[in-house]
Short mmCIF file of C-alpha atoms in Angstrom, two decimals:
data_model
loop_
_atom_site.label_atom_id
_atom_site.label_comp_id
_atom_site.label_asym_id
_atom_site.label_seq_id
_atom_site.Cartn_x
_atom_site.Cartn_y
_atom_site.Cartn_z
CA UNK H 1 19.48 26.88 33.16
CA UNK H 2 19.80 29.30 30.03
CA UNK H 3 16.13 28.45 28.05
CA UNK H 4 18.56 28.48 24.99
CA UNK H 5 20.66 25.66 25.98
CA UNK H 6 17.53 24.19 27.66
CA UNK H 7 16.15 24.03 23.80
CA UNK H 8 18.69 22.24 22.64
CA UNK H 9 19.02 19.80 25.35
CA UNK H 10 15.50 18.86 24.26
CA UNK H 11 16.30 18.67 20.61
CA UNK H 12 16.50 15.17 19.46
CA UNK H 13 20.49 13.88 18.02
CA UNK H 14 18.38 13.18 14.37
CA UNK H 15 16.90 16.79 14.94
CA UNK H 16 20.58 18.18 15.77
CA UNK H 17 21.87 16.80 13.09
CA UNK H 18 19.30 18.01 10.39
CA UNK H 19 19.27 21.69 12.36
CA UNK H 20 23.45 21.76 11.94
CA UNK H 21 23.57 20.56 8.09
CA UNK H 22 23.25 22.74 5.14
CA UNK H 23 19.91 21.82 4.36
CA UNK H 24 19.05 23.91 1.74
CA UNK H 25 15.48 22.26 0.41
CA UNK H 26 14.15 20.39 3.76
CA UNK H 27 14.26 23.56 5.42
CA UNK H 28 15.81 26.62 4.61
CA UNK H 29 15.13 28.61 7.96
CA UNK H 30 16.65 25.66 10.60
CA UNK H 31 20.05 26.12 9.63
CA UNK H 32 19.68 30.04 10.09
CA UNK H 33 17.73 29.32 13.72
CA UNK H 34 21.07 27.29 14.85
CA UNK H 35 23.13 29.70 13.93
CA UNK H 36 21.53 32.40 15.84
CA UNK H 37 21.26 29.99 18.99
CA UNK H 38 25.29 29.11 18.93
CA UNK H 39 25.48 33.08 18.04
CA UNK H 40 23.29 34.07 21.19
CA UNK H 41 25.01 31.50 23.54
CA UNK H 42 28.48 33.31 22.66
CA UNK H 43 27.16 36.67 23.26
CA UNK H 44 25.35 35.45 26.87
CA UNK H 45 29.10 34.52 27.87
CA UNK H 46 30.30 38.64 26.91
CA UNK H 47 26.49 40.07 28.42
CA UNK H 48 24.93 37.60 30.62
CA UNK H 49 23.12 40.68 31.77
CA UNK H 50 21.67 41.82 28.88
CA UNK H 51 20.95 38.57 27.24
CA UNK H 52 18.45 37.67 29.59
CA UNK H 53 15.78 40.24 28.74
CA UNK H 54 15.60 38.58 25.17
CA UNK H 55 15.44 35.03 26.26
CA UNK H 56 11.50 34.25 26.34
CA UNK H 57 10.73 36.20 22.88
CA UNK H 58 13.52 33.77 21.33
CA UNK H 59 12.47 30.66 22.99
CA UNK H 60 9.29 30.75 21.82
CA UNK H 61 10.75 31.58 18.22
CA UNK H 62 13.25 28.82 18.72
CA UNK H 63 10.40 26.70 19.37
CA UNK H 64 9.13 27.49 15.77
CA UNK H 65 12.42 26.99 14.38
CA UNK H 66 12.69 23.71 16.39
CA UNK H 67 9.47 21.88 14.90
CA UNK H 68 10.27 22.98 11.80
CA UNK H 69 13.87 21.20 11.73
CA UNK H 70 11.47 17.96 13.78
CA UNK H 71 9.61 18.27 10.12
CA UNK H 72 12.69 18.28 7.85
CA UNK H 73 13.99 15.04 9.65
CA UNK H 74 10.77 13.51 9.61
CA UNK H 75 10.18 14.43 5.94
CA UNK H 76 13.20 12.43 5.14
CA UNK H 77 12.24 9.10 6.81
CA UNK H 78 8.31 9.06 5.30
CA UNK H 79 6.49 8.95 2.19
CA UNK H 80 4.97 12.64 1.80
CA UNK H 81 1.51 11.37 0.81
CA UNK H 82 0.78 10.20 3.89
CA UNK H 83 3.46 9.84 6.48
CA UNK H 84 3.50 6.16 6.77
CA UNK H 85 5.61 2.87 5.45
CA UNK H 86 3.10 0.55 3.49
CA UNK H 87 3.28 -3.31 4.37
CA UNK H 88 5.63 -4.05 1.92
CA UNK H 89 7.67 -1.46 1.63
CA UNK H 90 9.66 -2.52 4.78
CA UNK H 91 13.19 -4.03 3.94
CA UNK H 92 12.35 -7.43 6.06
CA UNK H 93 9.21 -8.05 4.94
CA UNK H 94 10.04 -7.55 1.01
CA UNK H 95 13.13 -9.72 1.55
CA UNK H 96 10.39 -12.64 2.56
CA UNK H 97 8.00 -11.22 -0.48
CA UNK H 98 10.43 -11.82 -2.70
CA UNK H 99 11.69 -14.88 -1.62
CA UNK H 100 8.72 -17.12 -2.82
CA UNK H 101 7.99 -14.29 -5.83
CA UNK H 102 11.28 -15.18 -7.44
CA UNK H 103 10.19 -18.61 -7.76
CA UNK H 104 8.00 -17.26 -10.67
CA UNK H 105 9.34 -13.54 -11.16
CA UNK H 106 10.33 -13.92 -14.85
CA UNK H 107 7.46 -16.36 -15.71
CA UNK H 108 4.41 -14.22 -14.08
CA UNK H 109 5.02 -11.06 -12.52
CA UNK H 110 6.87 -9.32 -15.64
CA UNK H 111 4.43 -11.33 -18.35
CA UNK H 112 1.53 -9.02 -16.65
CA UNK H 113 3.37 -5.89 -15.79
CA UNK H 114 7.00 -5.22 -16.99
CA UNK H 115 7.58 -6.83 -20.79
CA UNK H 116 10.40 -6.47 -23.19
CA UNK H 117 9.19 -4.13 -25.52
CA UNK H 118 7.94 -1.80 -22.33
CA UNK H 119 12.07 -2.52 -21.05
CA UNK H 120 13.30 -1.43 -24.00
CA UNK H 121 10.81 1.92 -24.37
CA UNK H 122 11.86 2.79 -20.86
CA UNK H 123 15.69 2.38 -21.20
CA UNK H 124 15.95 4.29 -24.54
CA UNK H 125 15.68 7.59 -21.98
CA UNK H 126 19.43 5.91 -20.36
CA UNK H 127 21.32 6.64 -23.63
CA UNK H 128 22.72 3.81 -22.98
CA UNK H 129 24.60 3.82 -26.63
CA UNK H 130 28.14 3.41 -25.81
CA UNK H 131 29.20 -0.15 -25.45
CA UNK H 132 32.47 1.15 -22.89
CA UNK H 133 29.88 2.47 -20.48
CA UNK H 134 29.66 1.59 -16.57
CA UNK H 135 26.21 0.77 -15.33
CA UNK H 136 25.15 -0.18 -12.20
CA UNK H 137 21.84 -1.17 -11.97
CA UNK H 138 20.18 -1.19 -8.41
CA UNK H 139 17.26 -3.60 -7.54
CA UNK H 140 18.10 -5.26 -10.33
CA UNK H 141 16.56 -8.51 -9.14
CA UNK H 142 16.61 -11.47 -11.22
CA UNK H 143 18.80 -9.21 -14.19
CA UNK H 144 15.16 -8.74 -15.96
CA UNK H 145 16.31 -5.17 -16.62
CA UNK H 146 19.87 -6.30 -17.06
CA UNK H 147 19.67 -8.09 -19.71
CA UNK H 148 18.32 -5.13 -21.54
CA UNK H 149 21.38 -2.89 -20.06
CA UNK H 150 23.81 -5.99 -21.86
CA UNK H 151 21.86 -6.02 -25.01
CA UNK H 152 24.09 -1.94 -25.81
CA UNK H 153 26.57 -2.49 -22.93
CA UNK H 154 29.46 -4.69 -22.53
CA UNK H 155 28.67 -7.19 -19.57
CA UNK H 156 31.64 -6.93 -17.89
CA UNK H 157 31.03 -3.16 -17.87
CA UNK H 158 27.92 -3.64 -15.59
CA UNK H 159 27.47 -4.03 -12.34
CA UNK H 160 23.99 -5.53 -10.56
CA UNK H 161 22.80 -5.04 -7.01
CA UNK H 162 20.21 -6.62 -5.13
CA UNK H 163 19.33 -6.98 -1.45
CA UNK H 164 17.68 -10.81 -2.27
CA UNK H 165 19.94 -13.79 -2.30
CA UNK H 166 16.96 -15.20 -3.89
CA UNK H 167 16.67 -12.85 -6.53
CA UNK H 168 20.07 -12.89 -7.48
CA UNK H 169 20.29 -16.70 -7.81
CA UNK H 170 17.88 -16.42 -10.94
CA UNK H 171 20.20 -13.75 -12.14
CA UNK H 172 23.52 -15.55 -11.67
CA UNK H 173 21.90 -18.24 -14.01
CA UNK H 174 20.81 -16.46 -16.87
CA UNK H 175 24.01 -16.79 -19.54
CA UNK H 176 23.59 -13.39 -21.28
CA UNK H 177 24.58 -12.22 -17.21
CA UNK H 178 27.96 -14.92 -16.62
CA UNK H 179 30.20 -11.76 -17.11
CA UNK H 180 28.25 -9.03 -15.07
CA UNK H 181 29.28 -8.20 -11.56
CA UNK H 182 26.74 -9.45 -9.18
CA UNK H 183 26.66 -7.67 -5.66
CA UNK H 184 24.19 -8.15 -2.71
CA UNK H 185 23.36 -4.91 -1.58
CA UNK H 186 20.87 -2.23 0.06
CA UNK H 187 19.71 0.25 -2.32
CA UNK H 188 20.00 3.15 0.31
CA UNK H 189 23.38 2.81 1.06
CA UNK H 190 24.62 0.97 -2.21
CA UNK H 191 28.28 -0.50 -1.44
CA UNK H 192 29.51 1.47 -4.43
CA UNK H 193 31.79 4.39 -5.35
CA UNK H 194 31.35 7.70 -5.71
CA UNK H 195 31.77 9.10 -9.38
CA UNK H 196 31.87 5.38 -10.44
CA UNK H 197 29.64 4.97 -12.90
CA UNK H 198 28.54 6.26 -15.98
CA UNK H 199 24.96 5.31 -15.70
CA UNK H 200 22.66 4.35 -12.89
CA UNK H 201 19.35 2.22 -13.31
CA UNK H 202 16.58 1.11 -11.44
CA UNK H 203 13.42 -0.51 -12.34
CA UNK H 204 11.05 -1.86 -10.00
CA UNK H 205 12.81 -1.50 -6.89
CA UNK H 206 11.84 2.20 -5.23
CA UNK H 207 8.37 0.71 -4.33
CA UNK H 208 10.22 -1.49 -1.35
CA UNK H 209 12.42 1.89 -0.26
CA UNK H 210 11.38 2.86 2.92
CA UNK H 211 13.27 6.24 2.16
CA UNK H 212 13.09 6.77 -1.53
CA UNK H 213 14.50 10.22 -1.07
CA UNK H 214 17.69 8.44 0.13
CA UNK H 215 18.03 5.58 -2.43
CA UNK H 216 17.94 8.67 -4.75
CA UNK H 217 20.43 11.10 -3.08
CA UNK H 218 22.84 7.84 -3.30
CA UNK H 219 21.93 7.63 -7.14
CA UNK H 220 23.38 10.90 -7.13
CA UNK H 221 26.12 9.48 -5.46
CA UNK H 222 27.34 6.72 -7.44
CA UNK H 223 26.64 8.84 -10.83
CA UNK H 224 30.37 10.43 -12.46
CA UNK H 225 29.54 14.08 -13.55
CA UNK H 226 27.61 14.05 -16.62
CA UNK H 227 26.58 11.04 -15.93
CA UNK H 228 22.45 9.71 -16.44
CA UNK H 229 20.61 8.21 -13.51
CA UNK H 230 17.15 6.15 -14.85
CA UNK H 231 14.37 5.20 -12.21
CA UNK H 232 11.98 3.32 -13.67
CA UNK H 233 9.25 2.60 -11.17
CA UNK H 234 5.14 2.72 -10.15
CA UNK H 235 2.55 5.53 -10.84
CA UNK H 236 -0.07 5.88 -8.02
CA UNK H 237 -3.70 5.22 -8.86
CA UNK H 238 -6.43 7.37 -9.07
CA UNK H 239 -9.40 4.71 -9.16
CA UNK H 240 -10.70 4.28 -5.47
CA UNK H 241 -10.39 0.99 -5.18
CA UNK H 242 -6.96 0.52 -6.91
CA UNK H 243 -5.46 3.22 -4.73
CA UNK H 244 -6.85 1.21 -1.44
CA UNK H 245 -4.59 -1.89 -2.50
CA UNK H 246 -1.82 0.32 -3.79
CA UNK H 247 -1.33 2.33 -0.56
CA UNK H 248 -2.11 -1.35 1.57
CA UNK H 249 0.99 -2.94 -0.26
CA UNK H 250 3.49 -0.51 -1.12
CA UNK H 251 4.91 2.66 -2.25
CA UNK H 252 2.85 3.99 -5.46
CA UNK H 253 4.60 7.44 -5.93
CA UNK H 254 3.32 10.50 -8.03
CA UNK H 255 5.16 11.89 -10.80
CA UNK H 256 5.20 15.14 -8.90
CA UNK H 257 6.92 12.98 -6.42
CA UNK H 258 9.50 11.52 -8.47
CA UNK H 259 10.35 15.08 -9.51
CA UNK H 260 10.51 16.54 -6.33
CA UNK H 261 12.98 13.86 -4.90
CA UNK H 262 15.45 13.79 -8.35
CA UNK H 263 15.66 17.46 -7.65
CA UNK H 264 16.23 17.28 -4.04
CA UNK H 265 18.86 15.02 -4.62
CA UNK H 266 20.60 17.28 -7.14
CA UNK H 267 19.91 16.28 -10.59
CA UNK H 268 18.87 18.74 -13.17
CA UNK H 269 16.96 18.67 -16.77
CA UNK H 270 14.56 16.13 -14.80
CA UNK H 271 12.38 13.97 -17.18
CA UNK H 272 9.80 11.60 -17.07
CA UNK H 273 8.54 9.07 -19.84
CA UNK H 274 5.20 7.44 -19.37
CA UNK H 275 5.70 3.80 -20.41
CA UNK H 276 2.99 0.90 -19.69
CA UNK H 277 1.29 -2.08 -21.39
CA UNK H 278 0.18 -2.03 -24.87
CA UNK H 279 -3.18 -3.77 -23.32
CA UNK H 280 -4.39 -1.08 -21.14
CA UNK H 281 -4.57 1.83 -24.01
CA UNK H 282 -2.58 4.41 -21.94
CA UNK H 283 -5.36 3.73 -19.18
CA UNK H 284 -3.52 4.88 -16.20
CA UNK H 285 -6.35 5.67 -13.39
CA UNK H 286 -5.58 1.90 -11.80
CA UNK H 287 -1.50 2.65 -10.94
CA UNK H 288 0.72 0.82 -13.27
CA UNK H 289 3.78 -1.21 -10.92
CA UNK H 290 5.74 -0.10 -14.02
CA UNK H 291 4.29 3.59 -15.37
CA UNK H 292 7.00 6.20 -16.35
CA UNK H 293 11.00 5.72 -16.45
CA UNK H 294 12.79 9.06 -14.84
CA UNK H 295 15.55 10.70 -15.56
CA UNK H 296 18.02 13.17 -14.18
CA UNK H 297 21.72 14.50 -14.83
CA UNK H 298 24.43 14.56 -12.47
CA UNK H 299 26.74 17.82 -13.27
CA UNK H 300 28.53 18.57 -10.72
CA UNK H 301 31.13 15.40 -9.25
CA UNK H 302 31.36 14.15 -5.92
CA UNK H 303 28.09 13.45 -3.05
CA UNK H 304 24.49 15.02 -3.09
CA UNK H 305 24.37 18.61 -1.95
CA UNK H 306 20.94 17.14 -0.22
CA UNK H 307 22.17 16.23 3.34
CA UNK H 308 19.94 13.42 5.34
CA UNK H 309 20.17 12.23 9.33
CA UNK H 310 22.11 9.23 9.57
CA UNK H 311 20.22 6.06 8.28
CA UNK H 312 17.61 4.71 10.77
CA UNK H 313 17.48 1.11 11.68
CA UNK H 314 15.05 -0.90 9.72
CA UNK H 315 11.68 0.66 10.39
CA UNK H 316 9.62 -2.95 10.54
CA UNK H 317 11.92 -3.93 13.17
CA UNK H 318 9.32 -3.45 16.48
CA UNK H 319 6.87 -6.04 14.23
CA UNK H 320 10.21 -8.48 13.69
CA UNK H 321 10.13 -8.76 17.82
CA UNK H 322 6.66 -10.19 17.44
CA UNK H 323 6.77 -13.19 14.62
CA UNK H 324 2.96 -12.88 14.35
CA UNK H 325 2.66 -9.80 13.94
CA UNK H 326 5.31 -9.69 11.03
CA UNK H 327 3.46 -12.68 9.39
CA UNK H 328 0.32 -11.16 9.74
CA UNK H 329 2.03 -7.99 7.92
CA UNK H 330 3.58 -10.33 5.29
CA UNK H 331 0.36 -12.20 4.89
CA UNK H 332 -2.06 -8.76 4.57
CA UNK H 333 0.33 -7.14 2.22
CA UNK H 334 0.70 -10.25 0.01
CA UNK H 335 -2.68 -10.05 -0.39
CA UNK H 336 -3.15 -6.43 -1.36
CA UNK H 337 -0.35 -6.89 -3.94
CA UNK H 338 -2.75 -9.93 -5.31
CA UNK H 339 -5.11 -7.23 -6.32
CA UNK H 340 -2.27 -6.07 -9.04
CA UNK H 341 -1.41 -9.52 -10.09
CA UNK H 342 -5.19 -9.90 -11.06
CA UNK H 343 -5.52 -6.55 -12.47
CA UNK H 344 -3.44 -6.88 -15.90
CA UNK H 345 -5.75 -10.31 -16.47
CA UNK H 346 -8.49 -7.81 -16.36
CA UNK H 347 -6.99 -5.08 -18.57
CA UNK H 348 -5.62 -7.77 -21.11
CA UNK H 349 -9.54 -9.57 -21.39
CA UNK H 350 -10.85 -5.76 -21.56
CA UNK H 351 -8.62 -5.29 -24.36
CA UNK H 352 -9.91 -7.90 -26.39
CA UNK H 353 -13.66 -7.64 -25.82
CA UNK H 354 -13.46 -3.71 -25.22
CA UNK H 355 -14.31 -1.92 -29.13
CA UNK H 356 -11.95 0.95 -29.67
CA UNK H 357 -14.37 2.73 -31.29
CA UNK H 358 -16.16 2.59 -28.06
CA UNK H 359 -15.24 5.54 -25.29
CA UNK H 360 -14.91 4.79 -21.64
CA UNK H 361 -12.06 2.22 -21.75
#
């Protein structure tokens, strides 16, 4: 058998895929290696005799070519810190998470680590000053953020998605939220329109993506031309023992990160505000769940120029097969995320005792 074909009967359908898409910031060269394999295939059919004196030299550099499209998939489907899905960050096991969290959501969780004056610093980057705008906002949970969105949007303008059923309950009963269109939905492949809206937001939710890159190419998505996507999310940790906890429970990314994946996507003039709480001083070495609210502009209409393989299944799915081995994950990841439910108790007690004439806060 020709060792060209031969290489791409070993290539992978996801690695296919990525190799035959115009993939301009995965991997520039993968596209061009393709090409020259379809290109080489066509001319072995006119000069099967002179092809074959070429064939090892390319193989091997079709080899190169091939793990380099095997990265670009795999870049796509894992965090770029470290390669791997934390134990939260898994669609499953953060539907569970948040299905006892919600119980208290709006009375503990947010208290500690996403308050109103920190919502309303963080959406003043949405230019959200036009009552007639259409917002959707994505993870949007028990309409925490929402009700900020409503507060310079007309309700009926905006529309709220959430994967929880749980989540969404608490938002379906807040009154300042009656009018809002409530939709149960994945975040990565948002049951939206293209060009629908004149806003997207997000806040608190890319920290349970197992593909933020995707959840962000579909911001792109749903985003008319001209139109403002917001990401409000986590800053990773640089204090040992706060990144441990943070990389155990789930996805802490980097503002470098958020950059690289708004840009990816297609958004330009790329911004990022540093919010947090008054109580830690700007004290940012411990990761902050909420720490900086992004922004990017949409200006061109239609889908992302970034193309992805097709969406793989749910990537906690080999521990679902095994209930213990799920609980266990639920159970060990609960517990790292107790770490940041103690922290802010900390921070706030710091505050008060800590003189601000004193360095080393």
């Amino acid at each position: 058998m020709d060792m060209i074909a031969a290489e791409i009967k070993r290539m992978s359908p996801s690695t296919l895929i990525a190799a035959t898409s115009p993939c301009p910031v995965y991997c520039p060269r993968h596209t061009a290696s393709t090409r020259i394999v379809v290109q080489r295939l066509r001319a072995q059919a006119k000069r099967p005799d002179a092809f074959h004196a070429a064939d090892r030299r390319h193989s091997l550099a079709m080899q190169r070519g091939r793990n380099t499209a095997v990265c670009s998939a795999a870049s796509a489907q894992a965090d770029s810190r470290s390669g791997k899905i934390r134990l939260i960050q898994h669609k499953e096991e953060a539907f569970w998470f948040y299905r006892f969290l919600s119980i208290f959501y709006d009375t503990i969780v947010n208290p500690g680590h996403w308050t109103e004056d920190m919502r309303t610093d963080a959406l003043t980057v949405a230019e959200l000053n036009d009552a007639n705008l259409k917002v959707c906002d994505v993870g949007g949970g028990t309409g925490f953020c929402t009700l900020g969105v409503v507060e310079t949007v007309k309700p009926e303008n905006v529309t709220l998605v959430d994967q929880s059923p749980h989540q969404l309950s608490k938002a379906k009963a807040k009154p300042a939220l009656q009018r809002v269109t409530i939709k149960e939905g994945d975040a990565e492949d948002l049951p939206l329109p293209t060009d629908g809206f004149d806003r997207y937001v997000s806040a608190g939710s890319i920290e349970y993506w197992p593909d933020p890159q995707r959840g962000i190419r579909e911001a792109y998505r749903v985003v008319k031309s001209g139109g403002l996507a917001c990401l409000i999310g986590p800053v990773h940790p640089t204090f040992w023992l706060s990144r441990f906890f943070a990389d155990v429970w789930m996805l802490f990314p980097t503002e470098a990160e958020y950059k690289e994946w708004f840009t990816k996507a297609g958004f330009e003039d790329v911004q990022i505000k540093r919010i947090g709480p008054k109580w830690y001083r700007g004290v940012r070495r411990h990761g902050l769940i909420m720490g900086c609210s992004v922004t990017g502009r949409k200006t061109k209409a239609g889908d992302s120029p970034l193309q992805l393989p097709p969406k793989p299944l749910e990537t906690s799915g080999k521990s679902r097969s095994n209930p213990l081995l799920f609980v266990l994950r639920l159970l060990l990841g609960s517990t790292a995320g107790f770490y940041y439910f103690v922290l802010p108790v900390y921070m706030w007690i710091k505050d008060k005792v800590w003189p601000r004439s004193m360095p080393g806060f």
